[in-house]
């Protein structure tokens, strides 16, 4: 039932399957809830179809005006006895505002507001703004995240995008340039089955023993966000 299919990027792809839910209704409300349950079952294919084609991903992204989530980042390296953990929060406001904030172990904030990007680090005497070459690298990374949030997984010409459908839809981005593949094997974006247009996790694979995993939780979609969140560090 949950056979997986691999779709290479093209102009017309996308579908997805949902989970089969089995539960017993209390006898007293079984009759009254029958038609509501039937309606839910009929609606499930529409709720899950968003992740079955490239068009479905873009359409789902267009329905998201804002998004907030917590994340846990796990960095795995051969030299580390256990993964290095970081935690933080993520905010997105369509079409081009983004806030990426680490709470621990070191506090830092990256704010994208249109073409303006700023990064801050928390030090003993307060917040300090970063400048220099590292900021331009972060700008490239944040632009890529904005593309993903907009459903434009194929926007970067340096990567080949493929979509794997099934019970856990996944987009895989593979570098086209052999020189890039020496530094980065692939990026795996696992899509949420419950919330259209939402990513469940991101896995950046340098090699099979070195990778970074980002897992998202406490996701809130289309809630009003204050403009100051994408302007002020605090």
mmCIF file of C-alpha atoms in Angstrom:
data_model
loop_
_atom_site.group_PDB
_atom_site.id
_atom_site.type_symbol
_atom_site.label_atom_id
_atom_site.label_comp_id
_atom_site.label_asym_id
_atom_site.label_seq_id
_atom_site.Cartn_x
_atom_site.Cartn_y
_atom_site.Cartn_z
ATOM 1 C CA UNK A 1 0.000 0.000 0.000
ATOM 2 C CA UNK A 2 2.808 2.406 0.822
ATOM 3 C CA UNK A 3 4.980 1.567 -2.180
ATOM 4 C CA UNK A 4 7.526 4.347 -2.744
ATOM 5 C CA UNK A 5 8.010 5.956 -6.137
ATOM 6 C CA UNK A 6 10.911 8.125 -7.247
ATOM 7 C CA UNK A 7 10.135 11.150 -9.392
ATOM 8 C CA UNK A 8 12.918 13.116 -11.046
ATOM 9 C CA UNK A 9 12.369 16.821 -11.366
ATOM 10 C CA UNK A 10 10.239 17.690 -14.315
ATOM 11 C CA UNK A 11 7.495 20.097 -15.299
ATOM 12 C CA UNK A 12 4.602 17.890 -14.158
ATOM 13 C CA UNK A 13 4.985 15.685 -11.118
ATOM 14 C CA UNK A 14 3.642 15.267 -7.531
ATOM 15 C CA UNK A 15 1.365 13.015 -5.445
ATOM 16 C CA UNK A 16 1.328 11.477 -1.965
ATOM 17 C CA UNK A 17 -0.408 8.856 0.213
ATOM 18 C CA UNK A 18 -1.794 9.179 3.685
ATOM 19 C CA UNK A 19 -1.835 6.874 6.687
ATOM 20 C CA UNK A 20 -4.643 4.441 7.361
ATOM 21 C CA UNK A 21 -6.087 5.239 10.781
ATOM 22 C CA UNK A 22 -7.858 2.558 12.776
ATOM 23 C CA UNK A 23 -9.780 3.411 15.914
ATOM 24 C CA UNK A 24 -13.033 2.474 17.637
ATOM 25 C CA UNK A 25 -15.663 5.130 18.306
ATOM 26 C CA UNK A 26 -17.593 5.024 21.596
ATOM 27 C CA UNK A 27 -20.912 3.274 21.004
ATOM 28 C CA UNK A 28 -22.961 6.302 22.036
ATOM 29 C CA UNK A 29 -21.528 8.572 19.368
ATOM 30 C CA UNK A 30 -20.749 6.070 16.639
ATOM 31 C CA UNK A 31 -23.948 6.750 14.695
ATOM 32 C CA UNK A 32 -23.723 10.531 14.994
ATOM 33 C CA UNK A 33 -20.048 10.600 14.012
ATOM 34 C CA UNK A 34 -20.387 8.258 11.061
ATOM 35 C CA UNK A 35 -20.963 10.931 8.444
ATOM 36 C CA UNK A 36 -18.280 13.237 9.849
ATOM 37 C CA UNK A 37 -15.804 10.363 9.809
ATOM 38 C CA UNK A 38 -16.781 9.496 6.245
ATOM 39 C CA UNK A 39 -16.173 13.098 5.230
ATOM 40 C CA UNK A 40 -12.718 13.018 6.824
ATOM 41 C CA UNK A 41 -11.826 9.807 4.989
ATOM 42 C CA UNK A 42 -12.941 11.326 1.680
ATOM 43 C CA UNK A 43 -10.864 14.435 2.399
ATOM 44 C CA UNK A 44 -7.631 12.594 3.263
ATOM 45 C CA UNK A 45 -6.471 12.188 -0.379
ATOM 46 C CA UNK A 46 -6.767 15.966 -0.825
ATOM 47 C CA UNK A 47 -4.804 16.647 2.350
ATOM 48 C CA UNK A 48 -1.963 14.338 1.358
ATOM 49 C CA UNK A 49 -1.779 14.993 -2.392
ATOM 50 C CA UNK A 50 0.293 18.138 -1.854
ATOM 51 C CA UNK A 51 3.555 16.160 -1.624
ATOM 52 C CA UNK A 52 3.071 13.964 -4.678
ATOM 53 C CA UNK A 53 4.212 16.344 -7.439
ATOM 54 C CA UNK A 54 6.346 19.425 -7.950
ATOM 55 C CA UNK A 55 3.189 21.396 -8.706
ATOM 56 C CA UNK A 56 1.670 20.183 -5.438
ATOM 57 C CA UNK A 57 4.667 21.429 -3.465
ATOM 58 C CA UNK A 58 4.528 24.868 -5.033
ATOM 59 C CA UNK A 59 0.772 25.134 -4.548
ATOM 60 C CA UNK A 60 1.068 24.153 -0.871
ATOM 61 C CA UNK A 61 3.835 26.711 -0.339
ATOM 62 C CA UNK A 62 1.645 29.459 -1.799
ATOM 63 C CA UNK A 63 -0.918 28.745 0.913
ATOM 64 C CA UNK A 64 1.581 29.507 3.684
ATOM 65 C CA UNK A 65 1.885 33.162 4.651
ATOM 66 C CA UNK A 66 3.878 32.555 7.837
ATOM 67 C CA UNK A 67 5.501 29.685 9.692
ATOM 68 C CA UNK A 68 7.093 29.220 13.118
ATOM 69 C CA UNK A 69 8.873 26.152 14.470
ATOM 70 C CA UNK A 70 11.370 24.910 17.021
ATOM 71 C CA UNK A 71 14.319 22.859 15.787
ATOM 72 C CA UNK A 72 16.999 20.542 17.122
ATOM 73 C CA UNK A 73 20.254 20.350 15.156
ATOM 74 C CA UNK A 74 22.502 17.299 15.474
ATOM 75 C CA UNK A 75 25.999 17.415 13.985
ATOM 76 C CA UNK A 76 27.637 14.000 13.566
ATOM 77 C CA UNK A 77 31.389 13.712 12.885
ATOM 78 C CA UNK A 78 33.802 10.762 13.179
ATOM 79 C CA UNK A 79 35.885 12.715 15.712
ATOM 80 C CA UNK A 80 32.903 13.246 18.044
ATOM 81 C CA UNK A 81 31.924 10.605 20.589
ATOM 82 C CA UNK A 82 28.297 11.769 20.300
ATOM 83 C CA UNK A 83 26.451 14.239 18.051
ATOM 84 C CA UNK A 84 26.887 17.934 18.842
ATOM 85 C CA UNK A 85 23.453 19.351 19.700
ATOM 86 C CA UNK A 86 22.082 22.832 19.095
ATOM 87 C CA UNK A 87 18.540 24.121 19.598
ATOM 88 C CA UNK A 88 16.649 27.107 18.350
ATOM 89 C CA UNK A 89 13.647 28.536 16.584
ATOM 90 C CA UNK A 90 12.731 29.446 13.037
ATOM 91 C CA UNK A 91 10.295 32.069 11.700
ATOM 92 C CA UNK A 92 9.234 32.722 8.111
ATOM 93 C CA UNK A 93 7.021 35.433 6.644
ATOM 94 C CA UNK A 94 6.159 35.226 2.953
ATOM 95 C CA UNK A 95 7.629 36.043 0.605
ATOM 96 C CA UNK A 96 11.158 36.909 1.729
ATOM 97 C CA UNK A 97 11.523 37.374 5.502
ATOM 98 C CA UNK A 98 13.302 34.827 7.649
ATOM 99 C CA UNK A 99 14.650 34.589 11.203
ATOM 100 C CA UNK A 100 16.942 31.719 12.231
ATOM 101 C CA UNK A 101 17.789 31.807 15.932
ATOM 102 C CA UNK A 102 19.988 29.514 18.043
ATOM 103 C CA UNK A 103 19.123 29.415 21.751
ATOM 104 C CA UNK A 104 21.821 26.990 22.864
ATOM 105 C CA UNK A 105 24.639 26.237 23.379
ATOM 106 C CA UNK A 106 25.585 29.650 21.918
ATOM 107 C CA UNK A 107 22.998 32.314 21.180
ATOM 108 C CA UNK A 108 22.991 33.795 17.692
ATOM 109 C CA UNK A 109 20.395 35.300 15.365
ATOM 110 C CA UNK A 110 20.285 35.526 11.581
ATOM 111 C CA UNK A 111 17.674 37.876 10.096
ATOM 112 C CA UNK A 112 16.741 38.087 6.413
ATOM 113 C CA UNK A 113 14.435 40.951 5.424
ATOM 114 C CA UNK A 114 14.195 41.078 1.657
ATOM 115 C CA UNK A 115 17.722 41.665 0.357
ATOM 116 C CA UNK A 116 18.970 42.787 3.768
ATOM 117 C CA UNK A 117 20.688 40.147 5.906
ATOM 118 C CA UNK A 118 22.190 40.549 9.381
ATOM 119 C CA UNK A 119 23.752 38.156 11.845
ATOM 120 C CA UNK A 120 24.242 38.726 15.571
ATOM 121 C CA UNK A 121 26.095 36.840 18.312
ATOM 122 C CA UNK A 122 25.356 37.147 22.002
ATOM 123 C CA UNK A 123 28.430 38.089 24.026
ATOM 124 C CA UNK A 124 28.947 39.103 27.648
ATOM 125 C CA UNK A 125 28.365 42.777 26.950
ATOM 126 C CA UNK A 126 25.346 42.222 24.695
ATOM 127 C CA UNK A 127 24.643 41.459 21.049
ATOM 128 C CA UNK A 128 27.369 42.020 18.461
ATOM 129 C CA UNK A 129 26.702 42.199 14.718
ATOM 130 C CA UNK A 130 28.836 40.013 12.449
ATOM 131 C CA UNK A 131 30.383 41.319 9.248
ATOM 132 C CA UNK A 132 32.757 39.812 6.733
ATOM 133 C CA UNK A 133 33.025 36.853 4.396
ATOM 134 C CA UNK A 134 31.076 34.473 6.640
ATOM 135 C CA UNK A 135 27.999 36.652 6.231
ATOM 136 C CA UNK A 136 27.979 36.240 2.441
ATOM 137 C CA UNK A 137 28.106 32.467 2.875
ATOM 138 C CA UNK A 138 25.158 32.601 5.264
ATOM 139 C CA UNK A 139 23.254 34.742 2.780
ATOM 140 C CA UNK A 140 23.596 31.973 0.191
ATOM 141 C CA UNK A 141 22.349 29.399 2.701
ATOM 142 C CA UNK A 142 19.372 31.530 3.732
ATOM 143 C CA UNK A 143 18.413 32.168 0.113
ATOM 144 C CA UNK A 144 18.316 28.407 -0.398
ATOM 145 C CA UNK A 145 16.058 27.958 2.656
ATOM 146 C CA UNK A 146 13.726 30.646 1.299
ATOM 147 C CA UNK A 147 13.535 28.753 -1.999
ATOM 148 C CA UNK A 148 12.559 25.581 -0.139
ATOM 149 C CA UNK A 149 9.920 27.387 1.893
ATOM 150 C CA UNK A 150 8.476 28.762 -1.346
ATOM 151 C CA UNK A 151 8.320 25.246 -2.820
ATOM 152 C CA UNK A 152 11.081 26.066 -5.335
ATOM 153 C CA UNK A 153 13.261 23.039 -4.668
ATOM 154 C CA UNK A 154 14.656 23.175 -8.205
ATOM 155 C CA UNK A 155 15.654 26.858 -8.092
ATOM 156 C CA UNK A 156 19.393 26.225 -7.635
ATOM 157 C CA UNK A 157 20.964 25.190 -10.980
ATOM 158 C CA UNK A 158 23.890 23.546 -9.154
ATOM 159 C CA UNK A 159 21.657 20.771 -7.778
ATOM 160 C CA UNK A 160 19.548 18.035 -9.316
ATOM 161 C CA UNK A 161 16.228 17.718 -7.461
ATOM 162 C CA UNK A 162 14.332 14.425 -7.161
ATOM 163 C CA UNK A 163 11.071 13.700 -5.356
ATOM 164 C CA UNK A 164 10.410 10.390 -3.622
ATOM 165 C CA UNK A 165 6.736 9.895 -2.805
ATOM 166 C CA UNK A 166 5.110 7.483 -0.394
ATOM 167 C CA UNK A 167 4.411 7.378 3.331
ATOM 168 C CA UNK A 168 7.348 9.770 3.954
ATOM 169 C CA UNK A 169 7.776 12.085 0.932
ATOM 170 C CA UNK A 170 11.325 13.305 0.480
ATOM 171 C CA UNK A 171 13.125 15.750 -1.805
ATOM 172 C CA UNK A 172 16.797 14.966 -2.445
ATOM 173 C CA UNK A 173 19.167 17.610 -3.807
ATOM 174 C CA UNK A 174 22.367 16.234 -5.351
ATOM 175 C CA UNK A 175 25.259 18.470 -6.507
ATOM 176 C CA UNK A 176 25.823 18.351 -10.262
ATOM 177 C CA UNK A 177 29.444 19.528 -10.140
ATOM 178 C CA UNK A 178 31.954 16.769 -9.226
ATOM 179 C CA UNK A 179 33.963 19.322 -7.231
ATOM 180 C CA UNK A 180 30.902 20.076 -5.110
ATOM 181 C CA UNK A 181 30.262 16.363 -4.541
ATOM 182 C CA UNK A 182 33.656 16.097 -2.822
ATOM 183 C CA UNK A 183 32.338 18.434 -0.106
ATOM 184 C CA UNK A 184 28.633 17.581 -0.133
ATOM 185 C CA UNK A 185 26.980 14.303 -1.112
ATOM 186 C CA UNK A 186 23.336 15.361 -0.896
ATOM 187 C CA UNK A 187 20.647 17.269 0.999
ATOM 188 C CA UNK A 188 17.558 15.316 2.072
ATOM 189 C CA UNK A 189 14.344 17.227 2.843
ATOM 190 C CA UNK A 190 11.663 15.081 4.489
ATOM 191 C CA UNK A 191 8.179 16.557 4.144
ATOM 192 C CA UNK A 192 5.477 16.478 6.796
ATOM 193 C CA UNK A 193 2.593 14.089 6.142
ATOM 194 C CA UNK A 194 0.218 16.050 8.384
ATOM 195 C CA UNK A 195 0.851 19.678 7.431
ATOM 196 C CA UNK A 196 0.897 20.692 3.778
ATOM 197 C CA UNK A 197 3.872 22.851 2.843
ATOM 198 C CA UNK A 198 5.855 22.006 5.990
ATOM 199 C CA UNK A 199 9.235 20.258 6.206
ATOM 200 C CA UNK A 200 9.727 17.656 8.912
ATOM 201 C CA UNK A 201 13.520 17.462 8.742
ATOM 202 C CA UNK A 202 16.603 18.451 6.742
ATOM 203 C CA UNK A 203 19.662 16.198 6.505
ATOM 204 C CA UNK A 204 22.876 17.600 5.009
ATOM 205 C CA UNK A 205 25.228 14.735 4.146
ATOM 206 C CA UNK A 206 28.911 15.515 3.652
ATOM 207 C CA UNK A 207 29.760 11.802 3.633
ATOM 208 C CA UNK A 208 28.209 8.735 5.238
ATOM 209 C CA UNK A 209 29.913 9.470 8.587
ATOM 210 C CA UNK A 210 29.635 13.257 8.577
ATOM 211 C CA UNK A 211 26.202 14.843 8.409
ATOM 212 C CA UNK A 212 23.925 17.418 10.022
ATOM 213 C CA UNK A 213 20.302 16.644 10.889
ATOM 214 C CA UNK A 214 17.709 19.347 11.578
ATOM 215 C CA UNK A 215 14.388 18.184 13.035
ATOM 216 C CA UNK A 216 11.449 20.585 13.331
ATOM 217 C CA UNK A 217 8.644 20.561 15.904
ATOM 218 C CA UNK A 218 5.961 22.758 17.482
ATOM 219 C CA UNK A 219 5.081 24.040 14.021
ATOM 220 C CA UNK A 220 2.540 26.883 13.720
ATOM 221 C CA UNK A 221 1.305 27.985 10.293
ATOM 222 C CA UNK A 222 -0.301 31.252 9.147
ATOM 223 C CA UNK A 223 -0.291 33.055 12.485
ATOM 224 C CA UNK A 224 0.340 36.832 12.540
ATOM 225 C CA UNK A 225 4.007 37.600 13.197
ATOM 226 C CA UNK A 226 5.272 40.977 14.460
ATOM 227 C CA UNK A 227 7.287 42.965 11.919
ATOM 228 C CA UNK A 228 9.932 43.603 14.591
ATOM 229 C CA UNK A 229 10.856 39.922 14.578
ATOM 230 C CA UNK A 230 12.454 40.409 11.171
ATOM 231 C CA UNK A 231 14.066 43.720 12.090
ATOM 232 C CA UNK A 232 15.268 43.670 15.709
ATOM 233 C CA UNK A 233 17.594 41.175 17.350
ATOM 234 C CA UNK A 234 15.431 41.174 20.511
#
